[in-house]
GROMACS .gro file of C-alpha atoms in nm:
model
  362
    1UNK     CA    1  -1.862  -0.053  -1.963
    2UNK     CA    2  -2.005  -0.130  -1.637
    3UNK     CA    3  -1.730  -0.148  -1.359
    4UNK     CA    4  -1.731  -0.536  -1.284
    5UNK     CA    5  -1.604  -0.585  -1.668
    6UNK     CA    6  -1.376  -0.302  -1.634
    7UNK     CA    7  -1.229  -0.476  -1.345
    8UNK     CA    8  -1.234  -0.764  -1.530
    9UNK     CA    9  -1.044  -0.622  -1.808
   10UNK     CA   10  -0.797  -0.446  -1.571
   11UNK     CA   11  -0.676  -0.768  -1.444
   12UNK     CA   12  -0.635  -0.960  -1.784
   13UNK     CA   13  -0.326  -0.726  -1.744
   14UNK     CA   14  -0.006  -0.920  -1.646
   15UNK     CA   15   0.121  -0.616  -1.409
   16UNK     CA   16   0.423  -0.751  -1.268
   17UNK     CA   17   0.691  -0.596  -1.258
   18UNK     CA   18   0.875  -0.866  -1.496
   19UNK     CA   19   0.674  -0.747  -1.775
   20UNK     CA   20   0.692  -0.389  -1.768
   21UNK     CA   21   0.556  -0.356  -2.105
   22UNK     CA   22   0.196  -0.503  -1.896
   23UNK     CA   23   0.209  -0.221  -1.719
   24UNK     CA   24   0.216   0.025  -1.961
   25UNK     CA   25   0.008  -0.166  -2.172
   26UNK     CA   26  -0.269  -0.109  -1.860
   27UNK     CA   27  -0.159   0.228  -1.794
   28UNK     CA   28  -0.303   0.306  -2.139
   29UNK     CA   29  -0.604   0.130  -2.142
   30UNK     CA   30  -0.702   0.333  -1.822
   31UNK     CA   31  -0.588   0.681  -2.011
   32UNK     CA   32  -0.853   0.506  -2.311
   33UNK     CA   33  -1.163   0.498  -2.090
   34UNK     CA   34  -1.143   0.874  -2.047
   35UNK     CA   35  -1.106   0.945  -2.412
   36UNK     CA   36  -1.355   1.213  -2.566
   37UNK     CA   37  -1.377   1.335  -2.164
   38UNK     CA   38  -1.260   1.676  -2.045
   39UNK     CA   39  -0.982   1.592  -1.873
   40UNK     CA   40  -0.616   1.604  -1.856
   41UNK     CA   41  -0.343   1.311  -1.824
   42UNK     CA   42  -0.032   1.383  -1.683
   43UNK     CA   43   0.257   1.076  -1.789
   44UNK     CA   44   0.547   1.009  -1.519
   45UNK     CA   45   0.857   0.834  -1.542
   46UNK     CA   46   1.044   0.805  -1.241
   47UNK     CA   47   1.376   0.552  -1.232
   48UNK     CA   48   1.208   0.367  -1.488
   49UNK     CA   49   0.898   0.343  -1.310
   50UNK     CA   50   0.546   0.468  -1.480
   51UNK     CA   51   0.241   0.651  -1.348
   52UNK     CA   52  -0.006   0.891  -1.487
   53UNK     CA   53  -0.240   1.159  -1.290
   54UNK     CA   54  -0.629   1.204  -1.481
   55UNK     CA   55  -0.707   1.540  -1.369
   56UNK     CA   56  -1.006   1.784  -1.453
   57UNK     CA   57  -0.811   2.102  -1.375
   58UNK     CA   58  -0.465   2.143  -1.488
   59UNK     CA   59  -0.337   2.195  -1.133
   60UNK     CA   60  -0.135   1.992  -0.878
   61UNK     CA   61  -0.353   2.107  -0.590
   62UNK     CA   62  -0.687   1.929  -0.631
   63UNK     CA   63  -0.983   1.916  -0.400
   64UNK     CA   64  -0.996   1.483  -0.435
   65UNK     CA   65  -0.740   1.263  -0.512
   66UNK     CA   66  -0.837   0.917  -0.617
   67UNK     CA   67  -0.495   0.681  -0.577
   68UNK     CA   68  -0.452   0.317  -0.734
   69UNK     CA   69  -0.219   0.089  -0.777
   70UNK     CA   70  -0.234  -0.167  -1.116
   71UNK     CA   71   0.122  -0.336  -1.016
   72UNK     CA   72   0.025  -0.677  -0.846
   73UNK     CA   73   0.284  -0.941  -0.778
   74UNK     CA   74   0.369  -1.253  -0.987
   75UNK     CA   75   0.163  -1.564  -1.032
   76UNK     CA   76   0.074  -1.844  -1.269
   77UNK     CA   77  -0.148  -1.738  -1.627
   78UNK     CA   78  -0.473  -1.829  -1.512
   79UNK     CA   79  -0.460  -1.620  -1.188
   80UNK     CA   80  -0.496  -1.295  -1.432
   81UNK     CA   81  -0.749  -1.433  -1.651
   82UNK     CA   82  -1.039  -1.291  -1.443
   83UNK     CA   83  -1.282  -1.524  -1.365
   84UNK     CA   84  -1.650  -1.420  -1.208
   85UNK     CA   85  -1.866  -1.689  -1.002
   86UNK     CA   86  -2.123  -1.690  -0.801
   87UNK     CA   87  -2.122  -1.298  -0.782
   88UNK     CA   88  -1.715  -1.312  -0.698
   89UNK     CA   89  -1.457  -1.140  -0.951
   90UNK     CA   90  -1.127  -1.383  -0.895
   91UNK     CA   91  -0.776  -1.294  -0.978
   92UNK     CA   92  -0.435  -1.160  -0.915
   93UNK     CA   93  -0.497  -0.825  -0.817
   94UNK     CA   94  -0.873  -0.816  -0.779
   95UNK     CA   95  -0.911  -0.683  -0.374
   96UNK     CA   96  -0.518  -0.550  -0.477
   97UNK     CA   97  -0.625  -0.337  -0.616
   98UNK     CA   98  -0.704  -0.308  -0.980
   99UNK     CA   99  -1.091  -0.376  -0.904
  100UNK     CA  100  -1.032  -0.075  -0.707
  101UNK     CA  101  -0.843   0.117  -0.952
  102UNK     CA  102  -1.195   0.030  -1.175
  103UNK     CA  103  -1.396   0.181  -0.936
  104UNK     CA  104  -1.227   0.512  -0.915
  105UNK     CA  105  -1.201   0.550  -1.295
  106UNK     CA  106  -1.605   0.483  -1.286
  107UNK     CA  107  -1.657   0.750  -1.044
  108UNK     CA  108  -1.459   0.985  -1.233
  109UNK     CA  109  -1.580   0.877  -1.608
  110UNK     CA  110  -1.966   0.900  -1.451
  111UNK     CA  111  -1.916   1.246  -1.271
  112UNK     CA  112  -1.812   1.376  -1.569
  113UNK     CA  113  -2.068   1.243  -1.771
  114UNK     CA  114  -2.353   1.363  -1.528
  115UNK     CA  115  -2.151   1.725  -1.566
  116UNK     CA  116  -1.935   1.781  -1.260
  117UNK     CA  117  -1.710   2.056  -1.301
  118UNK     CA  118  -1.516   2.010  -0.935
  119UNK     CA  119  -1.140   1.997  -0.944
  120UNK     CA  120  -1.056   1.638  -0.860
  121UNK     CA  121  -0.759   1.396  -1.029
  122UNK     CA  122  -0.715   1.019  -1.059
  123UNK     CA  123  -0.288   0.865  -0.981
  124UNK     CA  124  -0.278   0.557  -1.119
  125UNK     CA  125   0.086   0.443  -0.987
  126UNK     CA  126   0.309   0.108  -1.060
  127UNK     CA  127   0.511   0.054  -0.814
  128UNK     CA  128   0.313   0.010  -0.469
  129UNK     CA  129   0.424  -0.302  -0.433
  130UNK     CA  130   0.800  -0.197  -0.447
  131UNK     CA  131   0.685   0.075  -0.156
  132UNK     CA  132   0.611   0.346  -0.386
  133UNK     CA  133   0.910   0.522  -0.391
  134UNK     CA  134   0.883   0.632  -0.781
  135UNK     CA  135   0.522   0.609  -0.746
  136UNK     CA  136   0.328   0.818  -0.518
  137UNK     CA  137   0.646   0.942  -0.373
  138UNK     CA  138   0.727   1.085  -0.664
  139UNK     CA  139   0.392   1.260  -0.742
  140UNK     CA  140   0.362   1.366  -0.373
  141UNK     CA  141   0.735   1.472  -0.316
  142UNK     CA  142   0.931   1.579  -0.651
  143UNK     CA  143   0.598   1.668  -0.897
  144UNK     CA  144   0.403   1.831  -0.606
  145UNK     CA  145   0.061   1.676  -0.606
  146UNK     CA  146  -0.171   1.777  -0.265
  147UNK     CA  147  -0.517   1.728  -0.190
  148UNK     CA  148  -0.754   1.804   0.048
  149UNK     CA  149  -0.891   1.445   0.087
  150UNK     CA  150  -0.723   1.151  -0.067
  151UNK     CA  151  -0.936   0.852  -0.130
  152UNK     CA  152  -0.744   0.515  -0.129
  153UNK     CA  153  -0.972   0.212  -0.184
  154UNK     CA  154  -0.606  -0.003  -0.070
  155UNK     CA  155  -0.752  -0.137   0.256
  156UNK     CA  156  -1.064  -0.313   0.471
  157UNK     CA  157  -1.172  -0.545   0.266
  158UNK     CA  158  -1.532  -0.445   0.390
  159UNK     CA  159  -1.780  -0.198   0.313
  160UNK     CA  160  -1.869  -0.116   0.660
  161UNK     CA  161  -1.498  -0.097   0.725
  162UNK     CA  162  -1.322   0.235   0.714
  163UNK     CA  163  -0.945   0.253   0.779
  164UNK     CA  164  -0.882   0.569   1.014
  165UNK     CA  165  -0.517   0.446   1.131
  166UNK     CA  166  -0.233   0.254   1.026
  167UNK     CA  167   0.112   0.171   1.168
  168UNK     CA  168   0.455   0.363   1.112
  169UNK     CA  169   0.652   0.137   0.873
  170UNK     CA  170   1.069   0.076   0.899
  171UNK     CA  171   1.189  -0.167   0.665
  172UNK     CA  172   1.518  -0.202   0.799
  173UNK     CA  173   1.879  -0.395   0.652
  174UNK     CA  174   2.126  -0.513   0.910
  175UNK     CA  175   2.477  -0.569   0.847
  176UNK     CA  176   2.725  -0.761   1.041
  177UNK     CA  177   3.115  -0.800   1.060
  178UNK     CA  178   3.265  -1.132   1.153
  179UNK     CA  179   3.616  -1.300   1.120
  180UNK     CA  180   3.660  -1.616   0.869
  181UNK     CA  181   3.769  -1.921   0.972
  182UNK     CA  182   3.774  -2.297   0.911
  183UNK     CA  183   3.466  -2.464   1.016
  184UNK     CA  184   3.656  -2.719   1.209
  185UNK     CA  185   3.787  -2.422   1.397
  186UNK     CA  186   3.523  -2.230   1.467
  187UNK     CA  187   3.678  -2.025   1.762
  188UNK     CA  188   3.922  -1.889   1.497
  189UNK     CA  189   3.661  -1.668   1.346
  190UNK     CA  190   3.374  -1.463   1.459
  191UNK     CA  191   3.038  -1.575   1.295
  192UNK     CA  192   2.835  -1.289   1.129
  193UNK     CA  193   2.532  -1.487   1.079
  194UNK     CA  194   2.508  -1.543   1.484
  195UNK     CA  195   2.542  -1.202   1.543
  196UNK     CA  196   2.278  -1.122   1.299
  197UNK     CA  197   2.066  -1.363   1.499
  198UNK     CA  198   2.181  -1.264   1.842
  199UNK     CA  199   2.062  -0.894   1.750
  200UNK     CA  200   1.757  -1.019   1.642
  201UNK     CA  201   1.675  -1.213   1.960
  202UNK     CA  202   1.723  -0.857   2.126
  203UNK     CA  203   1.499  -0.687   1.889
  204UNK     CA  204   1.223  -0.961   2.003
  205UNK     CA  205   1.252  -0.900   2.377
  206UNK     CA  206   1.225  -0.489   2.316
  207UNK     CA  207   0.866  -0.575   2.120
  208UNK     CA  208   0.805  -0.814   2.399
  209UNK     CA  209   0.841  -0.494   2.653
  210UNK     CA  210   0.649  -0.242   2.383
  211UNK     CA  211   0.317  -0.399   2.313
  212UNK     CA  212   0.087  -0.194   2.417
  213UNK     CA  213  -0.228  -0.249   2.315
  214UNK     CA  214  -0.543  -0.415   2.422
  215UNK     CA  215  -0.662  -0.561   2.080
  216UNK     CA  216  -0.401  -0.843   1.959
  217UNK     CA  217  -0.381  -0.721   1.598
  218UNK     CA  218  -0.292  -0.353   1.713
  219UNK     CA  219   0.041  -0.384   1.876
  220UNK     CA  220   0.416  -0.360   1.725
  221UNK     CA  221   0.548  -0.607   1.498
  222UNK     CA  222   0.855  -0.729   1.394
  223UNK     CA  223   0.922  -1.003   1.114
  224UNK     CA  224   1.302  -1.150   0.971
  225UNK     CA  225   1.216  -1.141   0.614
  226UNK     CA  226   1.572  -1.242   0.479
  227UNK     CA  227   1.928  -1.356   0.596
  228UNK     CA  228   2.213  -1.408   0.379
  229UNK     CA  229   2.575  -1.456   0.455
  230UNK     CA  230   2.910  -1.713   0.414
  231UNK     CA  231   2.999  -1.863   0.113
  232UNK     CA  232   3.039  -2.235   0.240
  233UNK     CA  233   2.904  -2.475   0.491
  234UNK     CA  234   3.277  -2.552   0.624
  235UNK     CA  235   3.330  -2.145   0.667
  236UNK     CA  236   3.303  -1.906   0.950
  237UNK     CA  237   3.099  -1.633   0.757
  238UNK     CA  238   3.270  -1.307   0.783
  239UNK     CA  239   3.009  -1.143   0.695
  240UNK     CA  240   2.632  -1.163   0.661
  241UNK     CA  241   2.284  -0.894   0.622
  242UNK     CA  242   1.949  -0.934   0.734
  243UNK     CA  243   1.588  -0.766   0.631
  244UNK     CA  244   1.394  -0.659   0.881
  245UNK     CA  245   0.977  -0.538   0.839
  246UNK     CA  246   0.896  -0.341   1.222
  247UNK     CA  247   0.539  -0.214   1.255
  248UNK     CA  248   0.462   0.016   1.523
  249UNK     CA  249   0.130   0.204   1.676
  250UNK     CA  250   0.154   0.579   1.771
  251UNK     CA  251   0.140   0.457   2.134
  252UNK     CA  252   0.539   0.416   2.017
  253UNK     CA  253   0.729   0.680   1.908
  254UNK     CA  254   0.980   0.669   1.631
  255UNK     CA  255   1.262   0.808   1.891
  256UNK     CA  256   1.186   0.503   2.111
  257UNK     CA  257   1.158   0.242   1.805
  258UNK     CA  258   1.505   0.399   1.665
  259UNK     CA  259   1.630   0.388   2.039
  260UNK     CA  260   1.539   0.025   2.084
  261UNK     CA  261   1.709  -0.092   1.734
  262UNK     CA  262   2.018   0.088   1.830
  263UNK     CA  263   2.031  -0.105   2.164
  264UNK     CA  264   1.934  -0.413   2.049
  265UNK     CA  265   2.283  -0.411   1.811
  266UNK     CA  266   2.582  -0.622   1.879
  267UNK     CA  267   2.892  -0.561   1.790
  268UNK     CA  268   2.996  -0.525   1.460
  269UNK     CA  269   2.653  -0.487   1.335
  270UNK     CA  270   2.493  -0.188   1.199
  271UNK     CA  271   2.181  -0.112   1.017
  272UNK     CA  272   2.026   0.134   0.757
  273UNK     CA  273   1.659   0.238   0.707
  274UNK     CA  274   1.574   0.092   0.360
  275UNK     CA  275   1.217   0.223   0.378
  276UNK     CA  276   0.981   0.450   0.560
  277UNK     CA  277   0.637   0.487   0.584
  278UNK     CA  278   0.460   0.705   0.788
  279UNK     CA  279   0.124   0.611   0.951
  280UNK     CA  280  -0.173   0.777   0.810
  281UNK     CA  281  -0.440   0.861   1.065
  282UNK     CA  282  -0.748   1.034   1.074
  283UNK     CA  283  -0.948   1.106   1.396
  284UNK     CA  284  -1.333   1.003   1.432
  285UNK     CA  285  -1.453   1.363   1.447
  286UNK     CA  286  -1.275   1.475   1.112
  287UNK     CA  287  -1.580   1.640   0.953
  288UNK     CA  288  -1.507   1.446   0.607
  289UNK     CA  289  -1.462   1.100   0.738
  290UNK     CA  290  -1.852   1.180   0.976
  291UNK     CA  291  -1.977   1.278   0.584
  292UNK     CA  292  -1.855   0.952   0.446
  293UNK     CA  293  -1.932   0.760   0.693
  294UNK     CA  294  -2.265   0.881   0.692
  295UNK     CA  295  -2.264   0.794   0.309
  296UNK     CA  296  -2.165   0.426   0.352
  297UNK     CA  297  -2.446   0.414   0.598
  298UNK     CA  298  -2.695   0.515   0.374
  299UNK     CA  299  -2.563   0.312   0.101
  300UNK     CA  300  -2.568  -0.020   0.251
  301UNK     CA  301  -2.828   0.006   0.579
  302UNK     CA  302  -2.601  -0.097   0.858
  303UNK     CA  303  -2.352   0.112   1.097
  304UNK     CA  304  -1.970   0.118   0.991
  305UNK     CA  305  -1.645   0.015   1.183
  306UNK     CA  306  -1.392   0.239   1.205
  307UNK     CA  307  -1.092  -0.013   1.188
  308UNK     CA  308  -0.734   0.018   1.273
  309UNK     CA  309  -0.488  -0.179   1.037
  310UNK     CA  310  -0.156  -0.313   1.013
  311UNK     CA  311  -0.061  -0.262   0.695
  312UNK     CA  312   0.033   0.000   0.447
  313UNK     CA  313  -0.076   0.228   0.202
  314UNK     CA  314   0.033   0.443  -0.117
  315UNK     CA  315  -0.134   0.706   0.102
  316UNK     CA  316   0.131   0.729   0.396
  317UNK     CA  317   0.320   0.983   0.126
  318UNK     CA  318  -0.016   1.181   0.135
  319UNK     CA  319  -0.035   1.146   0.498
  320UNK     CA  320   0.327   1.277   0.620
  321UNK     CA  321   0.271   1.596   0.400
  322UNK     CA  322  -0.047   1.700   0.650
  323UNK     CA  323  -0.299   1.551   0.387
  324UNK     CA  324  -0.603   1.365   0.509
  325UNK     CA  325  -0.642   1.030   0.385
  326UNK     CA  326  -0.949   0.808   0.396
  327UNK     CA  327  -0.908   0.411   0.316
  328UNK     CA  328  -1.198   0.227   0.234
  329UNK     CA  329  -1.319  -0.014  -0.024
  330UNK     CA  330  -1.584  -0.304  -0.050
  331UNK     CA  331  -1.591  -0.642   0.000
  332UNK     CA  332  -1.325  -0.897  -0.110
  333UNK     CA  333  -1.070  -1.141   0.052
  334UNK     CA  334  -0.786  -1.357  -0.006
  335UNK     CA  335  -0.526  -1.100  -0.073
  336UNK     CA  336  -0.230  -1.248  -0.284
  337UNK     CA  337  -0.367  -1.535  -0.252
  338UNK     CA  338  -0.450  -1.828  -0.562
  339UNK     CA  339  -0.829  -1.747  -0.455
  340UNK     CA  340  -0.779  -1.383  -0.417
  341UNK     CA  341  -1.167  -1.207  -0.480
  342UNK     CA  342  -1.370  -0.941  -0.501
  343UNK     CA  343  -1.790  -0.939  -0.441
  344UNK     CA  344  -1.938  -0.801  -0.781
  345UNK     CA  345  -2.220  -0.620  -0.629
  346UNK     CA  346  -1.976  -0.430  -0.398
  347UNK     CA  347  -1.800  -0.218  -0.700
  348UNK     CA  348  -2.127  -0.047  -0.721
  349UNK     CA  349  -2.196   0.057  -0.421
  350UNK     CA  350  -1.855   0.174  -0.375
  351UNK     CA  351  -1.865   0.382  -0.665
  352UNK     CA  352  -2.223   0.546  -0.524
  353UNK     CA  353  -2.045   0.648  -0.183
  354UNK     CA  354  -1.778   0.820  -0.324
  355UNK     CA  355  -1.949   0.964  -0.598
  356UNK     CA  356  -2.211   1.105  -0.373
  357UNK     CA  357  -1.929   1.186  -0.132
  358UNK     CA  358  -1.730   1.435  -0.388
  359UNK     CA  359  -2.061   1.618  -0.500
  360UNK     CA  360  -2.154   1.645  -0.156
  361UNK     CA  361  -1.859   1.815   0.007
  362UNK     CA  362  -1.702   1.987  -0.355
   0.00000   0.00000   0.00000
């Protein structure tokens, strides 16, 4: 099957995770397109959550570690049809990232058809877009999976793009304490929501004082994803949360981000770190990244950006255990979007550059 149908095929899958049964459904069909191939799959279940590991040694430590996600957040039938025009594979999931998770099965499936004998393994997780707790978490932190390089085609969204750094991630939930009261009498009662929002204000001036970078895109953000409190419009809510997403480069560090939150409190509010992830970076003149670079150049005849990017990867449980982590996939665009894409002749390549990348350094 060549790679742009097994994308295809990949995201006829309804991975959401409404439908569990999709997911499994997918996570066999990927275990299938190894079959009669000299490998072994390793099955997962962690809090209800799925994920298998395609290995060609039956070892945790591995030279390569190909990571993919196949979970993909909901949308409307037609979005996971998979529909190709004008040399564009469209769906939910295409750029994220089931075309991707095609691509690394291809390299795999055509190494060991051409006879590699290396010691390199597949994760196919489900639960990236619920932060990857059970996921690769779970293989990293409870199974033991490590890896000299892990290759996660989760990020770019260009060819000549490769992903050396990516912010530290705090997904934080804020609680507040307040006093009911009748709304006629608001000076009765002490209003949680305000406080919520009055903390958040103070949050916003700290970021304003702790940007600290030239290039717009690269600085610390901060983004009020949900409020919820009272129980009536003619209430003083006693009580009321908030969800918080904060972003931050390593020009910050996590003792000054933690610092700020703390001050930035009022009152009667407190706050707990729902989730953490921790920035992967790899430096310029990391002897793997100059060989795949170097491969990407060759592959496509034009010099390659080494990009910085805001958001996060499955591989920031790789990267906090000391593991080096390389993001990079082809082109595509729209991500999560109704138009959401990836270019056909793209898959390809990428499979080429990482195939020749494995043989070359293992």
């Amino acid at each position: 099957m060549e790679v742009a149908a097994l994308a295809k095929k990949l995201i006829q899958f309804e991975t959401t995770h409404e439908k569990p049964d999709q997911i499994q459904e997918c996570l066999n069909f990927c275990k299938s397109y190894l079959d009669g191939f000299p490998v072994i799959i390793k099955e997962f279940v962690s809090e209800g959550i799925p994920s298998i590991v395609i290995q060609t040694k039956d070892t945790t430590d591995v030279d390569v570690l190909l990571l993919g996600h196949i979970d993909t957040i909901p949308g409307p039938d037609e979005l996971f049809e998979g529909k190709e025009k004008d040399g564009k594979l469209y769906g939910r999931g295409s750029l994220d990232m089931k075309a991707f998770v095609a691509t690394s099965l291809q390299v795999l499936r055509e190494l060991l058809e051409e006879g590699y004998l290396g010691n390199i393994a597949l994760a196919i997780v489900s639960d990236e877009e619920l932060g990857g707790k059970n996921g690769a978490n779970y293989l990293v932190n409870t199974i033991g999976y490590n890896a000299k390089v892990v290759l996660v085609p989760d990020d770019g969204e260009r060819i000549e793009n490769i992903v050396t750094e990516t912010k530290h991630i705090l997904h934080l939930e804020f609680f507040a304490k307040g006093k009911e009261a009748h709304g006629c009498q608001p000076w009765f009662g002490k209003n949680a929501i305000l406080d919520l929002i009055k903390t958040y204000k103070n949050l916003e001036t700290h970021f304003e004082e702790c940007l600290s970078a030239k290039d717009e895109q690269w600085v610390n953000t901060i983004n009020l994803g949900m409020i919820e409190g009272g129980v009536a419009t003619n209430e003083v809510p006693s009580s009321a949360k908030m969800s918080v997403d904060i972003r931050f480069t390593k020009n910050t560090s996590k003792e000054q981000m933690i610092h700020f939150i703390e001050q930035s409190c009022e009152k009667d509010v407190h706050y707990k770190i729902r989730m953490e992830g921790f920035p992967t970076i790899l430096e310029e003149e990391d002897p793997f990244l100059k060989s795949y670079a170097q491969l990407v150049i060759e592959e496509i005849g034009r010099p390659v950006t080494f990009l910085k990017s805001g958001g996060g990867t499955d591989g920031r449980y790789f990267a906090e255990k000391g593991m080096k982590v390389l993001v990079h996939q082809s082109n595509g665009g729209n991500c999560q979007a109704e138009d959401e894409y990836v270019e056909v002749d793209g898959l390809s390549r990428l499979v080429n550059i990482q195939k020749k990348f494995i043989v070359k350094n293992f």
